Amino acid sequence: MSSDLVGDLLPERVSLPGQRRLRFAPSPTGDLHIGNVRTALFSYCLAGEAGRFLIRIEDTDQDRYQAESVPRYLETIAWLGMHWDEGPDRGGPCQPYVESERLPFFQAAADRLVGSGAAYFCFCSKERLDQLRAAQRTAGLPTRYDGHCRDLPGDESRARRSGGEPSVVRLRVPAGETRWDDLVLGPQLFDNESVDDQVLLKSDGFPTYHLAQVVDDHLMGITEVVRGVEWLSSTPKHLITYAALGWQPPRFAHVALVLGPDHSKLSKRHGAQTVNEFRDLGYLPEALVNFLAFLGWSPGTEEEIFDLAQLRQRMTFERLQSSPAILDQQRLDYLNGVWIRKLPVEQLAQRIEPFLPQAAPEQLIPIAAMVQERIRRLDQVPGLLAFAFTEPAPDADFLKGKLSREEALAFLQRVPELLAGNTSQLMEKLRELAHEQGGSDPATAKKFTQGAMRVLRVATTGAEVTPPLPESIDLIGTAAAQARVQRALEVLGAVS
RNA sequence: GCCCGCAUCGUCUAGCGGUUAGGACACCACUCUUUCAAGGUGGUAACCGGGGUUCGACUCCCCGUGCGGGUACCA
């Protein structure tokens, strides 16, 4: 078989210092999906502390390509705390890390395959292919290429190409079977009869994923490939291609997909599905990482709170799960709450800032302290603190609670003295007052305290649920609190 | 249609021939408490079905069912 190439332009495979090299190779077509991020996380963690993690941009589809995605992806990975040793922005020994900039390598590989007879040029039109598949389907046969151009004489093929006829390069799948030992699924066996003569090089000169992935994983010295099970049935094609090129393939780990609550593939109708969406909802990267890791992995112990560094230390291929996982947002919420509570207040204050632009800088830390134990997502902060930024308008019924109108009124009238001075004494003063009201019976006093607290809370905040009252009042200031109590008094007094 | 994968509480999972089938989320009580949280205590809840193999199956094998994936000049 001839090829019109001048030698083999393929570079040498990067020489390895014997360590693990895993990559994340996203296709830049929008925002990073939570499922993709999980495989990135697995790859990052499984590389281990001694291994290397790299990012490669798989932009081999010109139609779907979105340039803006690349920096966004990198930003997202970095936000989650993952560090890559090599990538499009920082280079490395296998530059470039963007596939569209590596076209000559793929073309050289394709030429080599054609040269050795492991691949061939195909001139079939899309229409012919569509008809073929439709016919096979109605006949109950598997849909696959029929080998129409498989044995075209070399000179005919050459002539048609030089005549300008568009062509693709297809893999010539040999008879036999393909097997490998999957790191997650165990031994796999495919009859090559069921493997299609896949297109490797498109008519626009770009490689398909199948070729690009094989060539680049080899050149970049990838040792293990972690990917979703949706790639399982194309693995034989990849293995055949590695063999035809005389290369040793990496090991494969096919992880199960992440599904929505209705057990179908995660999609828009399930709500948030990209990392950025989760971020905007107020989820911490620490929580997302912890959560995602457990969707398909577990340490085998009863520990469940892990940070990224611990995950990288502990994760192994053996403990990856082969069954699909459903994204359970309630559990994510729980973990997010755990991580929010673990944060130092100053840190939490910083993270709250974008969710609470109306807060003054000096308010942020006290606010963080107040909400830390009662939020599961950062976006709950504004709701919890609405009273601090808008004037409450409680109605008379709302103001009474457990106390009668008279009792509430009487209590409210005494609030100015309770609020005088420092709010830290508020509770103490209130207890004194309760003692006065309840006399010797502690149960009555307690009941009064509860009722009075509610009245005061509603009067000053307009809400039944707020952070602890003294702090809440501090947030708006005692002067404002006094004014609100006055207004409440008017509202309550007006009804008789 | 054809090829392939998966299968333990509602959910995430532990289990790798012999266990009272464990933990966590959620849920329900109780408790702590100025509300709400957080915390503590307890509770409800699972081995998809049928055949084998075995002294013994959640665990191994086969069939079925269910769910998922692939079936592109998309990844």
Coordinates of N, CA, C and O in Angstrom, one line a residue, chain A residues 32-148:
Chain A
L32 N -18.6 22.9 32.0 CA -18.3 21.6 32.5 C -19.4 20.9 33.3 O -19.9 21.4 34.3
H33 N -19.8 19.8 32.7 CA -20.8 19.0 33.3 C -20.3 18.3 34.5 O -19.1 17.9 34.6
I34 N -21.2 18.1 35.5 CA -20.8 17.4 36.7 C -20.2 16.0 36.5 O -19.3 15.6 37.3
G35 N -20.8 15.3 35.5 CA -20.3 14.0 35.3 C -18.8 14.0 34.7 O -18.0 13.2 35.1
N36 N -18.5 15.0 33.9 CA -17.2 15.1 33.4 C -16.2 15.4 34.5 O -15.1 14.9 34.5
V37 N -16.7 16.3 35.4 CA -15.8 16.8 36.4 C -15.5 15.6 37.4 O -14.4 15.5 37.9
R38 N -16.4 14.7 37.5 CA -16.2 13.5 38.3 C -15.1 12.7 37.7 O -14.2 12.2 38.4
T39 N -15.1 12.5 36.4 CA -14.0 11.7 35.9 C -12.7 12.5 36.0 O -11.6 11.9 36.2
A40 N -12.7 13.8 35.9 CA -11.5 14.6 36.1 C -11.0 14.4 37.5 O -9.8 14.2 37.7
L41 N -11.9 14.4 38.4 CA -11.6 14.2 39.8 C -11.0 12.9 40.1 O -9.9 12.7 40.7
F42 N -11.6 11.9 39.5 CA -11.0 10.5 39.6 C -9.6 10.4 39.1 O -8.7 9.9 39.7
S43 N -9.5 11.0 37.9 CA -8.1 11.0 37.2 C -7.1 11.7 38.1 O -6.0 11.2 38.3
Y44 N -7.5 12.8 38.6 CA -6.6 13.6 39.4 C -6.2 12.8 40.7 O -5.0 12.7 41.0
C45 N -7.2 12.3 41.3 CA -6.9 11.5 42.6 C -6.1 10.3 42.3 O -5.2 9.9 43.1
L46 N -6.5 9.6 41.3 CA -5.9 8.3 41.0 C -4.4 8.4 40.5 O -3.6 7.5 40.6
A47 N -4.1 9.6 40.0 CA -2.7 9.8 39.6 C -1.9 9.8 40.9 O -0.7 9.4 40.8
G48 N -2.5 10.1 42.0 CA -1.8 10.0 43.3 C -0.8 11.1 43.4 O -0.6 12.0 42.5
E49 N -0.2 11.2 44.6 CA 0.7 12.3 44.9 C 2.0 12.2 44.1 O 2.6 13.2 43.8
A50 N 2.3 11.0 43.7 CA 3.6 10.8 42.9 C 3.4 10.9 41.4 O 4.3 11.1 40.6
G51 N 2.1 10.9 41.0 CA 1.8 10.9 39.6 C 1.6 12.3 39.0 O 1.7 13.3 39.7
R52 N 1.3 12.3 37.7 CA 1.1 13.6 37.1 C -0.3 13.6 36.5 O -0.9 12.6 36.0
F53 N -0.9 14.8 36.6 CA -2.3 15.0 36.0 C -2.2 16.1 35.0 O -1.6 17.1 35.2
L54 N -2.7 15.7 33.8 CA -2.6 16.7 32.7 C -4.0 17.0 32.1 O -4.9 16.2 32.1
I55 N -4.0 18.2 31.5 CA -5.3 18.5 30.8 C -5.0 18.7 29.3 O -4.0 19.3 28.9
R56 N -5.8 18.1 28.5 CA -5.7 18.2 27.1 C -7.0 18.6 26.5 O -8.0 18.1 26.9
I57 N -7.0 19.5 25.6 CA -8.3 20.0 25.0 C -8.6 19.2 23.8 O -7.8 19.2 22.8
E58 N -9.7 18.5 23.8 CA -10.1 17.7 22.7 C -11.1 18.4 21.7 O -12.3 18.1 21.7
D59 N -10.5 19.3 21.0 CA -11.4 20.2 20.1 C -11.3 19.7 18.7 O -11.0 20.4 17.8
T60 N -11.7 18.4 18.5 CA -11.6 17.8 17.1 C -12.9 18.0 16.4 O -13.0 17.6 15.2
D61 N -13.9 18.5 17.0 CA -15.1 18.8 16.3 C -15.3 20.3 16.1 O -15.6 21.0 17.0
Q62 N -15.1 20.7 14.8 CA -15.1 22.1 14.5 C -16.5 22.7 14.7 O -16.6 23.9 14.9
D63 N -17.5 21.9 14.5 CA -18.9 22.4 14.5 C -19.3 22.8 15.9 O -19.9 23.8 16.2
R64 N -18.9 21.9 16.9 CA -19.4 22.1 18.2 C -18.4 22.9 19.1 O -18.7 23.3 20.2
Y65 N -17.3 23.2 18.5 CA -16.2 23.9 19.3 C -16.6 25.3 19.8 O -17.2 26.1 19.0
Q66 N -16.4 25.6 21.0 CA -16.6 26.9 21.6 C -15.4 27.4 22.3 O -15.0 26.9 23.3
A67 N -14.7 28.4 21.7 CA -13.4 28.8 22.2 C -13.5 29.3 23.6 O -12.6 29.0 24.4
E68 N -14.6 29.9 24.0 CA -14.7 30.5 25.4 C -14.6 29.4 26.4 O -14.3 29.7 27.6
S69 N -15.0 28.2 26.0 CA -15.1 27.1 27.0 C -13.7 26.8 27.6 O -13.6 26.4 28.8
V70 N -12.7 26.9 26.9 CA -11.4 26.5 27.4 C -10.9 27.2 28.6 O -10.7 26.5 29.7
P71 N -10.9 28.5 28.6 CA -10.5 29.1 29.9 C -11.5 28.9 31.0 O -11.1 28.7 32.2
R72 N -12.8 28.8 30.6 CA -13.8 28.5 31.7 C -13.6 27.1 32.3 O -13.7 27.0 33.5
Y73 N -13.2 26.1 31.5 CA -13.0 24.8 32.0 C -11.8 24.8 33.0 O -11.8 24.3 34.1
L74 N -10.7 25.5 32.6 CA -9.5 25.5 33.4 C -9.8 26.2 34.7 O -9.4 25.8 35.8
E75 N -10.6 27.3 34.6 CA -11.0 28.0 35.8 C -11.8 27.1 36.8 O -11.6 27.2 38.0
T76 N -12.7 26.4 36.2 CA -13.5 25.5 37.0 C -12.7 24.4 37.7 O -12.9 24.2 38.9
I77 N -11.8 23.8 37.0 CA -11.0 22.8 37.6 C -10.1 23.4 38.7 O -10.0 22.8 39.8
A78 N -9.6 24.6 38.5 CA -8.8 25.2 39.5 C -9.7 25.6 40.7 O -9.2 25.5 41.8
W79 N -10.9 26.0 40.4 CA -11.8 26.4 41.5 C -12.0 25.2 42.4 O -12.1 25.3 43.7
L80 N -12.1 24.1 41.8 CA -12.3 22.8 42.6 C -11.1 22.4 43.4 O -11.2 21.6 44.2
G81 N -10.0 23.1 43.1 CA -8.8 22.8 43.8 C -7.8 21.9 43.2 O -6.8 21.5 43.7
M82 N -8.1 21.4 42.0 CA -7.3 20.5 41.3 C -6.1 21.2 40.6 O -6.4 22.2 39.9
H83 N -5.0 20.7 40.7 CA -3.8 21.3 40.0 C -3.4 20.4 38.9 O -3.3 19.1 39.1
W84 N -3.1 20.9 37.7 CA -2.6 20.1 36.6 C -1.1 20.4 36.4 O -0.7 21.6 36.4
D85 N -0.4 19.4 36.1 CA 1.1 19.6 35.9 C 1.4 20.0 34.5 O 2.4 20.6 34.3
E86 N 0.5 19.6 33.6 CA 0.7 20.0 32.2 C -0.6 20.4 31.6 O -1.6 19.8 32.0
G87 N -0.6 21.3 30.7 CA -1.9 21.7 30.1 C -1.8 22.8 29.1 O -0.7 23.3 28.9
P88 N -2.9 23.2 28.5 CA -2.8 24.2 27.4 C -2.2 25.5 27.9 O -1.6 26.2 27.1
D89 N -2.5 25.9 29.1 CA -2.1 27.2 29.6 C -0.6 27.1 30.2 O 0.0 28.1 30.2
R90 N -0.2 26.0 30.6 CA 1.1 26.0 31.2 C 2.2 25.1 30.5 O 3.3 25.0 30.9
G91 N 1.7 24.5 29.4 CA 2.6 23.8 28.6 C 3.1 22.5 29.2 O 2.4 21.9 30.1
G92 N 4.3 22.0 28.8 CA 4.8 20.7 29.3 C 5.6 20.1 28.2 O 5.7 20.6 27.1
P93 N 6.1 18.9 28.6 CA 6.9 18.2 27.6 C 6.2 17.6 26.4 O 6.8 17.2 25.4
C94 N 4.9 17.7 26.3 CA 4.1 17.2 25.2 C 3.4 18.2 24.4 O 2.3 18.0 23.8
Q95 N 3.9 19.4 24.5 CA 3.1 20.5 23.8 C 2.9 20.2 22.4 O 3.8 19.6 21.8
P96 N 1.9 20.8 21.8 CA 0.8 21.6 22.4 C -0.2 20.6 23.1 O -0.3 19.5 22.7
Y97 N -1.0 21.2 24.0 CA -2.0 20.4 24.7 C -3.4 20.6 24.1 O -4.4 20.4 24.8
V98 N -3.5 21.1 22.9 CA -4.8 21.4 22.2 C -4.7 20.6 21.0 O -3.8 20.7 20.1
E99 N -5.7 19.7 20.8 CA -5.6 18.8 19.7 C -5.7 19.4 18.3 O -5.0 18.9 17.4
S100 N -6.4 20.5 18.2 CA -6.5 21.2 16.9 C -5.1 21.7 16.4 O -4.9 22.0 15.3
E101 N -4.2 21.8 17.4 CA -2.8 22.2 17.1 C -1.9 21.1 16.8 O -0.7 21.2 16.7
R102 N -2.5 19.9 16.8 CA -1.6 18.7 16.7 C -2.0 17.9 15.4 O -1.7 16.7 15.3
L103 N -2.7 18.5 14.5 CA -3.2 17.9 13.3 C -2.1 17.0 12.6 O -2.4 15.9 12.1
P104 N -0.9 17.5 12.4 CA 0.1 16.8 11.7 C 0.3 15.4 12.3 O 0.6 14.4 11.6
F105 N 0.3 15.3 13.6 CA 0.5 14.0 14.3 C -0.6 13.0 13.9 O -0.3 11.8 13.6
F106 N -1.8 13.5 13.9 CA -2.9 12.6 13.6 C -2.8 12.1 12.1 O -3.1 11.0 11.7
Q107 N -2.5 13.1 11.3 CA -2.4 12.8 9.8 C -1.3 11.8 9.6 O -1.4 10.8 8.8
A108 N -0.2 12.0 10.3 CA 1.0 11.0 10.2 C 0.5 9.6 10.6 O 0.9 8.6 10.0
A109 N -0.2 9.6 11.7 CA -0.6 8.3 12.2 C -1.6 7.6 11.2 O -1.5 6.4 11.0
A110 N -2.5 8.4 10.7 CA -3.4 7.9 9.7 C -2.6 7.4 8.5 O -3.0 6.3 8.0
D111 N -1.7 8.1 8.1 CA -0.9 7.7 6.9 C -0.2 6.4 7.2 O -0.1 5.5 6.4
R112 N 0.4 6.3 8.4 CA 1.1 5.1 8.8 C 0.1 3.9 8.8 O 0.4 2.8 8.3
L113 N -1.1 4.1 9.2 CA -2.1 3.1 9.3 C -2.5 2.6 7.9 O -2.6 1.5 7.6
V114 N -2.7 3.6 7.0 CA -3.0 3.3 5.6 C -1.9 2.6 5.0 O -2.1 1.6 4.3
G115 N -0.7 3.1 5.3 CA 0.5 2.5 4.7 C 0.6 1.0 5.0 O 1.1 0.2 4.2
S116 N 0.3 0.7 6.2 CA 0.4 -0.7 6.7 C -0.8 -1.6 6.4 O -0.8 -2.8 6.6
G117 N -1.8 -0.9 5.8 CA -3.0 -1.6 5.5 C -4.0 -1.8 6.6 O -5.0 -2.4 6.5
A118 N -3.7 -1.1 7.7 CA -4.6 -1.2 8.9 C -5.7 -0.3 8.8 O -6.7 -0.3 9.6
A119 N -5.6 0.6 7.8 CA -6.7 1.5 7.6 C -6.8 1.8 6.1 O -5.9 1.4 5.3
Y120 N -7.9 2.4 5.6 CA -8.1 2.6 4.2 C -8.9 3.8 3.9 O -9.7 4.3 4.8
F121 N -8.8 4.3 2.7 CA -9.6 5.5 2.3 C -11.0 5.1 2.0 O -11.2 4.0 1.4
C122 N -12.0 5.9 2.3 CA -13.3 5.6 2.0 C -14.0 6.8 1.4 O -13.8 7.9 1.9
F123 N -14.7 6.6 0.3 CA -15.3 7.7 -0.4 C -16.9 7.7 -0.3 O -17.5 8.4 -1.1
C124 N -17.4 6.8 0.5 CA -18.8 6.7 0.6 C -19.5 8.0 1.0 O -19.0 8.7 2.0
S125 N -20.6 8.3 0.4 CA -21.3 9.6 0.8 C -22.2 9.3 2.0 O -22.5 8.2 2.4
K126 N -22.5 10.4 2.7 CA -23.4 10.4 3.8 C -24.7 9.7 3.5 O -25.2 8.9 4.2
E127 N -25.2 10.0 2.3 CA -26.5 9.5 1.9 C -26.4 7.9 1.7 O -27.3 7.2 2.2
R128 N -25.3 7.5 1.1 CA -25.2 6.0 1.0 C -25.1 5.4 2.4 O -25.8 4.3 2.6
L129 N -24.4 6.0 3.2 CA -24.2 5.4 4.6 C -25.6 5.4 5.3 O -25.9 4.4 6.0
D130 N -26.3 6.5 5.2 CA -27.6 6.5 5.9 C -28.5 5.4 5.3 O -29.2 4.8 6.1
Q131 N -28.6 5.3 4.0 CA -29.4 4.3 3.4 C -29.0 2.9 3.9 O -29.8 2.0 4.2
L132 N -27.7 2.7 3.9 CA -27.2 1.4 4.3 C -27.7 1.0 5.8 O -28.2 0.0 6.0
R133 N -27.5 2.0 6.7 CA -27.9 1.7 8.0 C -29.4 1.5 8.2 O -29.8 0.6 8.9
A134 N -30.2 2.3 7.4 CA -31.6 2.1 7.5 C -32.0 0.7 7.0 O -32.8 0.0 7.6
A135 N -31.3 0.2 5.9 CA -31.6 -1.1 5.4 C -31.2 -2.2 6.4 O -32.0 -3.1 6.6
Q136 N -30.1 -2.0 7.0 CA -29.6 -3.0 8.0 C -30.5 -3.1 9.1 O -30.9 -4.2 9.6
R137 N -31.0 -2.0 9.5 CA -31.9 -1.9 10.7 C -33.2 -2.7 10.4 O -33.6 -3.5 11.2
T138 N -33.8 -2.4 9.3 CA -35.0 -3.0 9.0 C -34.8 -4.5 8.8 O -35.7 -5.3 9.0
A139 N -33.6 -4.9 8.4 CA -33.4 -6.3 8.2 C -33.0 -7.0 9.5 O -32.7 -8.2 9.6
G140 N -33.0 -6.2 10.6 CA -32.7 -6.8 11.9 C -31.2 -7.1 12.1 O -30.8 -7.8 13.0
L141 N -30.4 -6.4 11.3 CA -28.9 -6.6 11.4 C -28.3 -5.5 12.2 O -28.9 -4.4 12.3
P142 N -27.1 -5.8 12.7 CA -26.4 -4.7 13.3 C -26.0 -3.6 12.3 O -25.7 -3.9 11.2
T143 N -26.1 -2.3 12.7 CA -25.8 -1.3 11.7 C -24.3 -1.0 11.7 O -23.7 -0.6 12.7
R144 N -23.7 -1.3 10.6 CA -22.2 -1.1 10.5 C -21.8 -0.9 9.1 O -22.6 -1.3 8.2
Y145 N -20.6 -0.3 8.9 CA -20.1 -0.1 7.6 C -20.0 -1.4 6.8 O -19.5 -2.4 7.4
D146 N -20.4 -1.4 5.6 CA -20.4 -2.7 4.8 C -19.1 -3.0 4.1 O -19.0 -4.0 3.3
G147 N -18.1 -2.2 4.3 CA -16.8 -2.5 3.6 C -16.7 -2.1 2.2 O -15.8 -2.6 1.4
H148 N -17.6 -1.3 1.7 CA -17.7 -0.9 0.3 C -16.3 -0.5 -0.3 O -16.0 -0.8 -1.4

